[in-house]
Amino acid sequence: MEKKSQRKRDKFWNLLGHLKHTTHTTKTHDEQAQITYLSTYAQHHFGKSLGSDFFASLLEDNEWDLKRALGDLSDYEEASHGILIEPPAEQQQLSLLGPENDGGTSCYIDSLLFAMYISNTAFDPLLTYDILPSDNEIKIQLQTVMRLFVNKLRKGHFISASYVHCFRKVLEEAAWHGKDSNGNWSQEDTSELFMFITEIFDLPYLPFQIRLFHGANHDMNDDRVMTDRTITLAIQDQQNKRLRLEDMLLDYFYNNVITGIKRE
């Protein structure tokens, strides 16, 4: 069992690989010393033996800031072990650096994960439940990369475009269509990505009871139950007026008018 867990962790580290290919230039003495230090640190603290190119690329991605690179190593290890960080407490007053835009087309990813996870734990089980290897290997990779993304988000760490790009590649392997007809990454609909992620991780459906009020005699067909994972709320065009979520929900559930219904 331990060996299987180790293999899963190794696959995650190799997936990162690292995120950015190192340039084959001669390293300075200080740069080589930092690479050696990171390699020794990873071996001593995490039992990871990785090539020097991995650590050189990691340092390049962090502009040769050793402290930030060490933080990335810790983030990787936490995510590979299934650890999900709690949302920041209000009293922390944490500065949220957030994600860097990948090619100017990843806003929909950033906004969705921020809304789902920055101060909310309702979706945490999607990133913490055990997925059987026989179920879907890509599913495990997606869960782990998302966990890394969310952990960095909740810690207030900067998430470089290379991480966002890595996340997009795993999404693509999981059958998400995030490119245009020319094969370039494109801006997509946030709600569609939400539905895709919740479908991948088998989020339970919510039951909604619908009752028709029509003024005629009540019929058993006037009541029915529908299930969905999300509802789409209309935002009224009311300038300079505060809109409350409660009012929008009330309007959705109780003020929908259906016309053209005929009883057989």
PDB file of C-alpha atoms in Angstrom:
ATOM      1  CA  MET A   1       0.000   0.000   0.000  1.00  0.00           C
ATOM      2  CA  GLU A   2       2.868   2.329   0.890  1.00  0.00           C
ATOM      3  CA  LYS A   3       4.557   1.627  -2.446  1.00  0.00           C
ATOM      4  CA  LYS A   4       1.371   2.479  -4.357  1.00  0.00           C
ATOM      5  CA  SER A   5       1.071   5.758  -2.454  1.00  0.00           C
ATOM      6  CA  GLN A   6       4.719   6.515  -3.214  1.00  0.00           C
ATOM      7  CA  ARG A   7       4.171   5.867  -6.926  1.00  0.00           C
ATOM      8  CA  LYS A   8       1.206   8.257  -6.945  1.00  0.00           C
ATOM      9  CA  ARG A   9       3.352  10.956  -5.350  1.00  0.00           C
ATOM     10  CA  ASP A  10       6.194  10.346  -7.793  1.00  0.00           C
ATOM     11  CA  LYS A  11       3.814  10.701 -10.741  1.00  0.00           C
ATOM     12  CA  PHE A  12       2.682  14.067  -9.407  1.00  0.00           C
ATOM     13  CA  TRP A  13       6.247  15.377  -9.038  1.00  0.00           C
ATOM     14  CA  ASN A  14       7.115  14.113 -12.506  1.00  0.00           C
ATOM     15  CA  LEU A  15       3.962  15.744 -13.851  1.00  0.00           C
ATOM     16  CA  LEU A  16       5.227  19.114 -12.675  1.00  0.00           C
ATOM     17  CA  GLY A  17       8.440  18.101 -14.234  1.00  0.00           C
ATOM     18  CA  HIS A  18       9.211  21.024 -13.574  1.00  0.00           C
ATOM     19  CA  LEU A  19       6.768  23.531 -15.049  1.00  0.00           C
ATOM     20  CA  LYS A  20       9.334  25.399 -17.059  1.00  0.00           C
ATOM     21  CA  HIS A  21      12.220  23.925 -19.047  1.00  0.00           C
ATOM     22  CA  THR A  22      15.530  25.174 -17.812  1.00  0.00           C
ATOM     23  CA  THR A  23      17.784  26.946 -20.251  1.00  0.00           C
ATOM     24  CA  HIS A  24      20.994  25.071 -20.995  1.00  0.00           C
ATOM     25  CA  THR A  25      23.298  27.879 -19.947  1.00  0.00           C
ATOM     26  CA  THR A  26      26.281  27.583 -17.689  1.00  0.00           C
ATOM     27  CA  LYS A  27      25.215  28.180 -14.101  1.00  0.00           C
ATOM     28  CA  THR A  28      27.115  30.529 -11.848  1.00  0.00           C
ATOM     29  CA  HIS A  29      28.730  29.248  -8.689  1.00  0.00           C
ATOM     30  CA  ASP A  30      25.902  30.702  -6.553  1.00  0.00           C
ATOM     31  CA  GLU A  31      23.211  29.218  -8.801  1.00  0.00           C
ATOM     32  CA  GLN A  32      24.823  25.791  -8.701  1.00  0.00           C
ATOM     33  CA  ALA A  33      25.031  26.037  -4.905  1.00  0.00           C
ATOM     34  CA  GLN A  34      21.292  26.789  -4.731  1.00  0.00           C
ATOM     35  CA  ILE A  35      20.506  23.801  -6.960  1.00  0.00           C
ATOM     36  CA  THR A  36      22.593  21.538  -4.730  1.00  0.00           C
ATOM     37  CA  TYR A  37      20.948  22.925  -1.602  1.00  0.00           C
ATOM     38  CA  LEU A  38      17.429  22.303  -2.969  1.00  0.00           C
ATOM     39  CA  SER A  39      18.359  18.787  -4.043  1.00  0.00           C
ATOM     40  CA  THR A  40      19.752  17.974  -0.593  1.00  0.00           C
ATOM     41  CA  TYR A  41      16.732  19.560   1.104  1.00  0.00           C
ATOM     42  CA  ALA A  42      14.247  17.529  -0.967  1.00  0.00           C
ATOM     43  CA  GLN A  43      16.133  14.305  -0.301  1.00  0.00           C
ATOM     44  CA  HIS A  44      16.445  14.944   3.437  1.00  0.00           C
ATOM     45  CA  HIS A  45      12.932  16.245   4.154  1.00  0.00           C
ATOM     46  CA  PHE A  46      10.787  14.543   1.504  1.00  0.00           C
ATOM     47  CA  GLY A  47      12.839  11.540   0.412  1.00  0.00           C
ATOM     48  CA  LYS A  48      12.775  12.828  -3.167  1.00  0.00           C
ATOM     49  CA  SER A  49      15.687  12.233  -5.539  1.00  0.00           C
ATOM     50  CA  LEU A  50      15.132  14.408  -8.580  1.00  0.00           C
ATOM     51  CA  GLY A  51      17.423  15.571 -11.347  1.00  0.00           C
ATOM     52  CA  SER A  52      19.290  18.859 -11.127  1.00  0.00           C
ATOM     53  CA  ASP A  53      17.283  20.182 -14.101  1.00  0.00           C
ATOM     54  CA  PHE A  54      14.127  19.987 -11.971  1.00  0.00           C
ATOM     55  CA  PHE A  55      15.605  22.211  -9.279  1.00  0.00           C
ATOM     56  CA  ALA A  56      17.240  24.569 -11.773  1.00  0.00           C
ATOM     57  CA  SER A  57      13.877  25.026 -13.492  1.00  0.00           C
ATOM     58  CA  LEU A  58      12.143  25.488 -10.139  1.00  0.00           C
ATOM     59  CA  LEU A  59      14.613  28.220  -9.200  1.00  0.00           C
ATOM     60  CA  GLU A  60      14.277  29.871 -12.614  1.00  0.00           C
ATOM     61  CA  ASP A  61      10.511  29.910 -12.199  1.00  0.00           C
ATOM     62  CA  ASN A  62      11.042  31.727  -8.894  1.00  0.00           C
ATOM     63  CA  GLU A  63      13.675  34.112 -10.312  1.00  0.00           C
ATOM     64  CA  TRP A  64      16.369  32.289  -8.311  1.00  0.00           C
ATOM     65  CA  ASP A  65      14.711  33.205  -5.020  1.00  0.00           C
ATOM     66  CA  LEU A  66      15.671  30.269  -2.784  1.00  0.00           C
ATOM     67  CA  LYS A  67      13.027  31.019  -0.149  1.00  0.00           C
ATOM     68  CA  ARG A  68      10.203  30.977  -2.704  1.00  0.00           C
ATOM     69  CA  ALA A  69      11.562  27.785  -4.275  1.00  0.00           C
ATOM     70  CA  LEU A  70      11.610  26.086  -0.863  1.00  0.00           C
ATOM     71  CA  GLY A  71       8.006  27.193  -0.392  1.00  0.00           C
ATOM     72  CA  ASP A  72       7.097  25.566  -3.696  1.00  0.00           C
ATOM     73  CA  LEU A  73       8.721  22.302  -2.614  1.00  0.00           C
ATOM     74  CA  SER A  74       6.646  22.307   0.581  1.00  0.00           C
ATOM     75  CA  ASP A  75       3.493  23.072  -1.409  1.00  0.00           C
ATOM     76  CA  TYR A  76       4.219  20.143  -3.750  1.00  0.00           C
ATOM     77  CA  GLU A  77       4.746  17.750  -0.866  1.00  0.00           C
ATOM     78  CA  GLU A  78       1.523  18.805   0.877  1.00  0.00           C
ATOM     79  CA  ALA A  79      -0.522  18.439  -2.298  1.00  0.00           C
ATOM     80  CA  SER A  80       1.004  15.039  -3.122  1.00  0.00           C
ATOM     81  CA  HIS A  81       0.106  13.790   0.375  1.00  0.00           C
ATOM     82  CA  GLY A  82      -3.526  14.896   0.021  1.00  0.00           C
ATOM     83  CA  ILE A  83      -3.240  17.828   2.440  1.00  0.00           C
ATOM     84  CA  LEU A  84      -5.695  20.668   1.825  1.00  0.00           C
ATOM     85  CA  ILE A  85      -5.064  23.963   3.630  1.00  0.00           C
ATOM     86  CA  GLU A  86      -7.937  25.612   5.515  1.00  0.00           C
ATOM     87  CA  PRO A  87      -9.280  28.915   4.125  1.00  0.00           C
ATOM     88  CA  PRO A  88      -7.646  31.999   5.646  1.00  0.00           C
ATOM     89  CA  ALA A  89      -9.403  33.364   8.729  1.00  0.00           C
ATOM     90  CA  GLU A  90     -10.840  36.872   8.482  1.00  0.00           C
ATOM     91  CA  GLN A  91      -8.598  38.145  11.284  1.00  0.00           C
ATOM     92  CA  GLN A  92      -5.496  37.062   9.376  1.00  0.00           C
ATOM     93  CA  GLN A  93      -5.798  39.969   6.936  1.00  0.00           C
ATOM     94  CA  LEU A  94      -3.826  37.899   4.459  1.00  0.00           C
ATOM     95  CA  SER A  95      -2.612  39.510   1.250  1.00  0.00           C
ATOM     96  CA  LEU A  96      -3.806  37.332  -1.612  1.00  0.00           C
ATOM     97  CA  LEU A  97      -1.356  37.503  -4.502  1.00  0.00           C
ATOM     98  CA  GLY A  98      -3.428  35.115  -6.603  1.00  0.00           C
ATOM     99  CA  PRO A  99      -2.748  33.584 -10.022  1.00  0.00           C
ATOM    100  CA  GLU A 100      -0.946  35.112 -12.970  1.00  0.00           C
ATOM    101  CA  ASN A 101      -2.946  35.179 -16.189  1.00  0.00           C
ATOM    102  CA  ASP A 102      -1.738  32.518 -18.620  1.00  0.00           C
ATOM    103  CA  GLY A 103      -1.637  34.090 -22.061  1.00  0.00           C
ATOM    104  CA  GLY A 104      -4.474  36.470 -21.192  1.00  0.00           C
ATOM    105  CA  THR A 105      -7.036  33.652 -21.444  1.00  0.00           C
ATOM    106  CA  SER A 106      -7.179  31.982 -18.013  1.00  0.00           C
ATOM    107  CA  CYS A 107      -9.402  34.447 -16.110  1.00  0.00           C
ATOM    108  CA  TYR A 108     -12.277  31.976 -16.043  1.00  0.00           C
ATOM    109  CA  ILE A 109     -10.133  29.398 -14.202  1.00  0.00           C
ATOM    110  CA  ASP A 110      -8.899  31.899 -11.629  1.00  0.00           C
ATOM    111  CA  SER A 111     -12.346  33.333 -10.903  1.00  0.00           C
ATOM    112  CA  LEU A 112     -13.972  29.903 -10.538  1.00  0.00           C
ATOM    113  CA  LEU A 113     -11.409  28.437  -8.125  1.00  0.00           C
ATOM    114  CA  PHE A 114     -11.348  31.678  -6.136  1.00  0.00           C
ATOM    115  CA  ALA A 115     -15.146  31.631  -5.771  1.00  0.00           C
ATOM    116  CA  MET A 116     -15.233  27.922  -4.897  1.00  0.00           C
ATOM    117  CA  TYR A 117     -12.375  27.782  -2.404  1.00  0.00           C
ATOM    118  CA  ILE A 118     -10.989  31.039  -1.034  1.00  0.00           C
ATOM    119  CA  SER A 119     -13.453  31.352   1.869  1.00  0.00           C
ATOM    120  CA  ASN A 120     -15.682  28.343   1.341  1.00  0.00           C
ATOM    121  CA  THR A 121     -15.207  24.701   2.366  1.00  0.00           C
ATOM    122  CA  ALA A 122     -18.338  23.248   0.757  1.00  0.00           C
ATOM    123  CA  PHE A 123     -16.319  21.925  -2.199  1.00  0.00           C
ATOM    124  CA  ASP A 124     -13.309  20.714  -0.189  1.00  0.00           C
ATOM    125  CA  PRO A 125     -14.392  17.034  -0.324  1.00  0.00           C
ATOM    126  CA  LEU A 126     -13.851  17.100  -4.096  1.00  0.00           C
ATOM    127  CA  LEU A 127     -10.128  17.534  -3.405  1.00  0.00           C
ATOM    128  CA  THR A 128      -9.748  15.223  -0.417  1.00  0.00           C
ATOM    129  CA  TYR A 129     -11.691  12.025  -1.125  1.00  0.00           C
ATOM    130  CA  ASP A 130      -9.771   8.918  -2.165  1.00  0.00           C
ATOM    131  CA  ILE A 131      -9.896   8.049  -5.846  1.00  0.00           C
ATOM    132  CA  LEU A 132      -9.102   4.460  -6.758  1.00  0.00           C
ATOM    133  CA  PRO A 133      -6.202   4.179  -9.232  1.00  0.00           C
ATOM    134  CA  SER A 134      -8.337   1.827 -11.289  1.00  0.00           C
ATOM    135  CA  ASP A 135     -11.008   4.530 -11.508  1.00  0.00           C
ATOM    136  CA  ASN A 136      -9.082   7.149 -13.448  1.00  0.00           C
ATOM    137  CA  GLU A 137      -5.403   8.109 -13.282  1.00  0.00           C
ATOM    138  CA  ILE A 138      -6.071  11.483 -14.902  1.00  0.00           C
ATOM    139  CA  LYS A 139      -8.731  12.123 -12.290  1.00  0.00           C
ATOM    140  CA  ILE A 140      -6.102  11.650  -9.549  1.00  0.00           C
ATOM    141  CA  GLN A 141      -3.701  14.009 -11.308  1.00  0.00           C
ATOM    142  CA  LEU A 142      -6.384  16.662 -11.748  1.00  0.00           C
ATOM    143  CA  GLN A 143      -7.366  16.417  -8.092  1.00  0.00           C
ATOM    144  CA  THR A 144      -3.734  16.781  -6.969  1.00  0.00           C
ATOM    145  CA  VAL A 145      -2.947  19.739  -9.241  1.00  0.00           C
ATOM    146  CA  MET A 146      -6.160  21.462  -8.138  1.00  0.00           C
ATOM    147  CA  ARG A 147      -5.187  20.850  -4.515  1.00  0.00           C
ATOM    148  CA  LEU A 148      -1.814  22.494  -5.159  1.00  0.00           C
ATOM    149  CA  PHE A 149      -3.540  25.456  -6.835  1.00  0.00           C
ATOM    150  CA  VAL A 150      -6.048  25.909  -3.994  1.00  0.00           C
ATOM    151  CA  ASN A 151      -3.399  25.557  -1.278  1.00  0.00           C
ATOM    152  CA  LYS A 152      -1.318  28.300  -2.871  1.00  0.00           C
ATOM    153  CA  LEU A 153      -4.431  30.433  -3.266  1.00  0.00           C
ATOM    154  CA  ARG A 154      -5.426  30.048   0.388  1.00  0.00           C
ATOM    155  CA  LYS A 155      -1.897  30.737   1.623  1.00  0.00           C
ATOM    156  CA  GLY A 156      -1.840  33.953  -0.367  1.00  0.00           C
ATOM    157  CA  HIS A 157       1.075  32.719  -2.471  1.00  0.00           C
ATOM    158  CA  PHE A 158       1.679  33.934  -5.987  1.00  0.00           C
ATOM    159  CA  ILE A 159       0.624  31.366  -8.604  1.00  0.00           C
ATOM    160  CA  SER A 160       2.732  31.831 -11.709  1.00  0.00           C
ATOM    161  CA  ALA A 161       1.406  31.356 -15.225  1.00  0.00           C
ATOM    162  CA  SER A 162       3.416  28.127 -15.465  1.00  0.00           C
ATOM    163  CA  TYR A 163       1.238  26.561 -12.739  1.00  0.00           C
ATOM    164  CA  VAL A 164      -1.918  27.734 -14.484  1.00  0.00           C
ATOM    165  CA  HIS A 165      -0.579  26.301 -17.749  1.00  0.00           C
ATOM    166  CA  CYS A 166       0.151  22.961 -16.055  1.00  0.00           C
ATOM    167  CA  PHE A 167      -3.401  22.914 -14.671  1.00  0.00           C
ATOM    168  CA  ARG A 168      -4.819  23.571 -18.134  1.00  0.00           C
ATOM    169  CA  LYS A 169      -2.812  20.700 -19.626  1.00  0.00           C
ATOM    170  CA  VAL A 170      -4.180  18.279 -17.018  1.00  0.00           C
ATOM    171  CA  LEU A 171      -7.697  19.602 -17.652  1.00  0.00           C
ATOM    172  CA  GLU A 172      -7.182  18.935 -21.354  1.00  0.00           C
ATOM    173  CA  GLU A 173      -6.048  15.368 -20.643  1.00  0.00           C
ATOM    174  CA  ALA A 174      -9.256  14.939 -18.641  1.00  0.00           C
ATOM    175  CA  ALA A 175     -11.221  15.860 -21.827  1.00  0.00           C
ATOM    176  CA  TRP A 176     -11.841  19.557 -21.112  1.00  0.00           C
ATOM    177  CA  HIS A 177     -12.038  21.566 -24.360  1.00  0.00           C
ATOM    178  CA  GLY A 178     -10.142  24.759 -23.579  1.00  0.00           C
ATOM    179  CA  LYS A 179      -8.672  25.608 -26.977  1.00  0.00           C
ATOM    180  CA  ASP A 180      -9.962  27.381 -30.051  1.00  0.00           C
ATOM    181  CA  SER A 181     -10.139  25.938 -33.563  1.00  0.00           C
ATOM    182  CA  ASN A 182      -6.484  26.853 -34.125  1.00  0.00           C
ATOM    183  CA  GLY A 183      -5.332  24.875 -31.102  1.00  0.00           C
ATOM    184  CA  ASN A 184      -4.615  27.933 -28.952  1.00  0.00           C
ATOM    185  CA  TRP A 185      -5.730  28.246 -25.340  1.00  0.00           C
ATOM    186  CA  SER A 186      -8.922  30.293 -25.193  1.00  0.00           C
ATOM    187  CA  GLN A 187     -11.165  32.026 -22.697  1.00  0.00           C
ATOM    188  CA  GLU A 188     -14.058  29.715 -21.760  1.00  0.00           C
ATOM    189  CA  ASP A 189     -17.306  29.906 -19.816  1.00  0.00           C
ATOM    190  CA  THR A 190     -16.869  29.665 -16.043  1.00  0.00           C
ATOM    191  CA  SER A 191     -20.137  27.823 -15.456  1.00  0.00           C
ATOM    192  CA  GLU A 192     -19.192  25.186 -18.038  1.00  0.00           C
ATOM    193  CA  LEU A 193     -15.874  24.568 -16.277  1.00  0.00           C
ATOM    194  CA  PHE A 194     -17.730  24.289 -12.974  1.00  0.00           C
ATOM    195  CA  MET A 195     -20.056  21.670 -14.442  1.00  0.00           C
ATOM    196  CA  PHE A 196     -17.085  19.807 -15.927  1.00  0.00           C
ATOM    197  CA  ILE A 197     -15.185  19.683 -12.614  1.00  0.00           C
ATOM    198  CA  THR A 198     -18.224  18.654 -10.586  1.00  0.00           C
ATOM    199  CA  GLU A 199     -19.001  15.945 -13.140  1.00  0.00           C
ATOM    200  CA  ILE A 200     -15.421  14.626 -13.026  1.00  0.00           C
ATOM    201  CA  PHE A 201     -15.462  14.401  -9.230  1.00  0.00           C
ATOM    202  CA  ASP A 202     -19.062  13.130  -8.971  1.00  0.00           C
ATOM    203  CA  LEU A 203     -20.494  16.024  -6.967  1.00  0.00           C
ATOM    204  CA  PRO A 204     -23.954  14.975  -5.690  1.00  0.00           C
ATOM    205  CA  TYR A 205     -26.983  16.510  -7.346  1.00  0.00           C
ATOM    206  CA  LEU A 206     -29.229  18.841  -5.355  1.00  0.00           C
ATOM    207  CA  PRO A 207     -32.952  18.030  -5.401  1.00  0.00           C
ATOM    208  CA  PHE A 208     -35.384  20.885  -6.086  1.00  0.00           C
ATOM    209  CA  GLN A 209     -39.131  20.531  -5.647  1.00  0.00           C
ATOM    210  CA  ILE A 210     -41.200  22.385  -8.216  1.00  0.00           C
ATOM    211  CA  ARG A 211     -44.860  23.194  -7.617  1.00  0.00           C
ATOM    212  CA  LEU A 212     -47.078  24.863 -10.187  1.00  0.00           C
ATOM    213  CA  PHE A 213     -49.594  27.435  -8.934  1.00  0.00           C
ATOM    214  CA  HIS A 214     -52.239  28.061 -11.567  1.00  0.00           C
ATOM    215  CA  GLY A 215     -55.518  28.830  -9.804  1.00  0.00           C
ATOM    216  CA  ALA A 216     -57.244  25.666 -11.038  1.00  0.00           C
ATOM    217  CA  ASN A 217     -57.811  22.427  -9.166  1.00  0.00           C
ATOM    218  CA  HIS A 218     -54.637  20.856  -7.829  1.00  0.00           C
ATOM    219  CA  ASP A 219     -53.299  17.884  -9.743  1.00  0.00           C
ATOM    220  CA  MET A 220     -50.592  15.405  -8.760  1.00  0.00           C
ATOM    221  CA  ASN A 221     -48.630  16.416 -11.858  1.00  0.00           C
ATOM    222  CA  ASP A 222     -48.343  19.949 -10.475  1.00  0.00           C
ATOM    223  CA  ASP A 223     -45.565  18.727  -8.158  1.00  0.00           C
ATOM    224  CA  ARG A 224     -42.307  17.287  -9.371  1.00  0.00           C
ATOM    225  CA  VAL A 225     -38.675  17.037  -8.288  1.00  0.00           C
ATOM    226  CA  MET A 226     -35.733  18.065 -10.433  1.00  0.00           C
ATOM    227  CA  THR A 227     -32.034  17.634  -9.681  1.00  0.00           C
ATOM    228  CA  ASP A 228     -29.122  19.813 -10.674  1.00  0.00           C
ATOM    229  CA  ARG A 229     -25.629  20.771  -9.552  1.00  0.00           C
ATOM    230  CA  THR A 230     -26.037  24.459 -10.208  1.00  0.00           C
ATOM    231  CA  ILE A 231     -28.671  27.101 -10.800  1.00  0.00           C
ATOM    232  CA  THR A 232     -28.337  30.164 -13.004  1.00  0.00           C
ATOM    233  CA  LEU A 233     -29.543  33.370 -11.387  1.00  0.00           C
ATOM    234  CA  ALA A 234     -30.588  36.416 -13.391  1.00  0.00           C
ATOM    235  CA  ILE A 235     -29.011  39.707 -12.312  1.00  0.00           C
ATOM    236  CA  GLN A 236     -31.417  42.587 -12.771  1.00  0.00           C
ATOM    237  CA  ASP A 237     -30.138  45.738 -14.409  1.00  0.00           C
ATOM    238  CA  GLN A 238     -30.594  48.086 -11.460  1.00  0.00           C
ATOM    239  CA  GLN A 239     -27.916  50.741 -11.431  1.00  0.00           C
ATOM    240  CA  ASN A 240     -26.723  52.099  -8.082  1.00  0.00           C
ATOM    241  CA  LYS A 241     -28.899  49.618  -6.197  1.00  0.00           C
ATOM    242  CA  ARG A 242     -27.608  46.828  -4.003  1.00  0.00           C
ATOM    243  CA  LEU A 243     -28.606  43.326  -5.070  1.00  0.00           C
ATOM    244  CA  ARG A 244     -28.932  40.683  -2.362  1.00  0.00           C
ATOM    245  CA  LEU A 245     -28.335  37.034  -3.127  1.00  0.00           C
ATOM    246  CA  GLU A 246     -31.349  36.137  -0.982  1.00  0.00           C
ATOM    247  CA  ASP A 247     -33.621  38.287  -3.166  1.00  0.00           C
ATOM    248  CA  MET A 248     -32.207  36.742  -6.327  1.00  0.00           C
ATOM    249  CA  LEU A 249     -32.883  33.238  -4.981  1.00  0.00           C
ATOM    250  CA  LEU A 250     -36.424  34.163  -3.949  1.00  0.00           C
ATOM    251  CA  ASP A 251     -37.056  35.590  -7.393  1.00  0.00           C
ATOM    252  CA  TYR A 252     -35.699  32.434  -9.029  1.00  0.00           C
ATOM    253  CA  PHE A 253     -37.757  30.001  -6.953  1.00  0.00           C
ATOM    254  CA  TYR A 254     -41.012  31.893  -6.498  1.00  0.00           C
ATOM    255  CA  ASN A 255     -41.426  34.446  -9.271  1.00  0.00           C
ATOM    256  CA  ASN A 256     -40.907  32.345 -12.380  1.00  0.00           C
ATOM    257  CA  VAL A 257     -43.956  32.662 -14.611  1.00  0.00           C
ATOM    258  CA  ILE A 258     -44.655  29.830 -17.042  1.00  0.00           C
ATOM    259  CA  THR A 259     -47.108  30.403 -19.879  1.00  0.00           C
ATOM    260  CA  GLY A 260     -48.709  28.184 -22.471  1.00  0.00           C
ATOM    261  CA  ILE A 261     -49.432  25.238 -20.148  1.00  0.00           C
ATOM    262  CA  LYS A 262     -52.502  23.197 -21.096  1.00  0.00           C
ATOM    263  CA  ARG A 263     -53.911  20.408 -18.979  1.00  0.00           C
ATOM    264  CA  GLU A 264     -54.889  17.306 -20.932  1.00  0.00           C
TER     265      GLU A 264
END
